[in-house]
Amino acid sequence: MSGLDALLLDAHMRDDRPALVTLYREAADAVSDQDAEGFYLTHAYVFALELGHPDTQMLHHRLKRAGREE
């Protein structure tokens, strides 16, 4: 398990949603596979929406650019 995976699991266990936005965005940035990137960005976006997080709009734009949202 990578360090980022361990941090994600820990943030889930603690229900630390601000950390989950950041960690899922970092995971999306770290992969080269478009499907994996979309998976991570979607998770970051959902948690950002729930929180009214400042990164919500940026994440939405990234999903649209990746063809994951119309």
Tab-separated table of C-alpha atoms in Angstrom:
chain	number	residue	atom	x	y	z
A	1	MET	CA	0.000	0.000	0.000
A	2	SER	CA	1.338	3.413	-0.913
A	3	GLY	CA	1.686	6.257	1.531
A	4	LEU	CA	-1.152	8.102	-0.180
A	5	ASP	CA	-3.404	5.049	0.080
A	6	ALA	CA	-2.681	4.833	3.806
A	7	LEU	CA	-3.460	8.529	4.245
A	8	LEU	CA	-6.748	8.111	2.364
A	9	LEU	CA	-7.767	5.162	4.516
A	10	ASP	CA	-6.872	7.058	7.666
A	11	ALA	CA	-8.849	10.125	6.549
A	12	HIS	CA	-11.858	7.894	5.802
A	13	MET	CA	-11.604	6.264	9.217
A	14	ARG	CA	-11.527	9.691	10.882
A	15	ASP	CA	-14.225	11.060	8.523
A	16	ASP	CA	-11.871	13.955	7.782
A	17	ARG	CA	-13.634	15.258	4.694
A	18	PRO	CA	-11.419	18.310	4.097
A	19	ALA	CA	-8.416	15.967	4.043
A	20	LEU	CA	-10.261	13.640	1.672
A	21	VAL	CA	-10.758	16.466	-0.838
A	22	THR	CA	-7.046	17.219	-0.755
A	23	LEU	CA	-5.890	13.603	-0.791
A	24	TYR	CA	-8.178	12.521	-3.633
A	25	ARG	CA	-7.038	15.544	-5.657
A	26	GLU	CA	-3.412	14.586	-4.971
A	27	ALA	CA	-4.163	11.004	-6.025
A	28	ALA	CA	-5.696	12.287	-9.279
A	29	ASP	CA	-2.566	14.342	-9.908
A	30	ALA	CA	-0.320	11.335	-9.265
A	31	VAL	CA	-1.803	8.878	-11.782
A	32	SER	CA	-1.348	8.690	-15.526
A	33	ASP	CA	-4.398	6.509	-16.198
A	34	GLN	CA	-7.395	8.650	-17.233
A	35	ASP	CA	-9.916	6.303	-15.622
A	36	ALA	CA	-8.074	6.390	-12.307
A	37	GLU	CA	-7.770	10.163	-12.545
A	38	GLY	CA	-11.523	10.444	-13.135
A	39	PHE	CA	-12.232	8.144	-10.201
A	40	TYR	CA	-10.126	10.211	-7.819
A	41	LEU	CA	-11.380	13.562	-9.134
A	42	THR	CA	-14.984	12.423	-8.769
A	43	HIS	CA	-14.398	11.481	-5.145
A	44	ALA	CA	-12.641	14.775	-4.441
A	45	TYR	CA	-15.513	16.648	-6.092
A	46	VAL	CA	-18.235	14.830	-4.145
A	47	PHE	CA	-16.561	15.534	-0.815
A	48	ALA	CA	-15.937	19.143	-1.881
A	49	LEU	CA	-19.617	19.567	-2.761
A	50	GLU	CA	-20.677	18.217	0.631
A	51	LEU	CA	-18.420	20.733	2.384
A	52	GLY	CA	-18.840	23.778	0.191
A	53	HIS	CA	-15.056	23.471	-0.174
A	54	PRO	CA	-13.182	26.271	-1.971
A	55	ASP	CA	-11.833	23.760	-4.538
A	56	THR	CA	-15.303	22.681	-5.696
A	57	GLN	CA	-15.372	24.807	-8.845
A	58	MET	CA	-11.808	23.899	-9.834
A	59	LEU	CA	-12.565	20.200	-9.429
A	60	HIS	CA	-15.725	20.556	-11.504
A	61	HIS	CA	-13.742	22.244	-14.285
A	62	ARG	CA	-11.159	19.459	-14.206
A	63	LEU	CA	-13.891	16.839	-14.513
A	64	LYS	CA	-15.392	18.689	-17.466
A	65	ARG	CA	-11.993	18.990	-19.188
A	66	ALA	CA	-11.488	15.261	-18.671
A	67	GLY	CA	-14.844	14.547	-20.336
A	68	ARG	CA	-16.395	13.271	-17.092
A	69	GLU	CA	-19.052	15.943	-16.862
A	70	GLU	CA	-20.976	17.799	-19.537
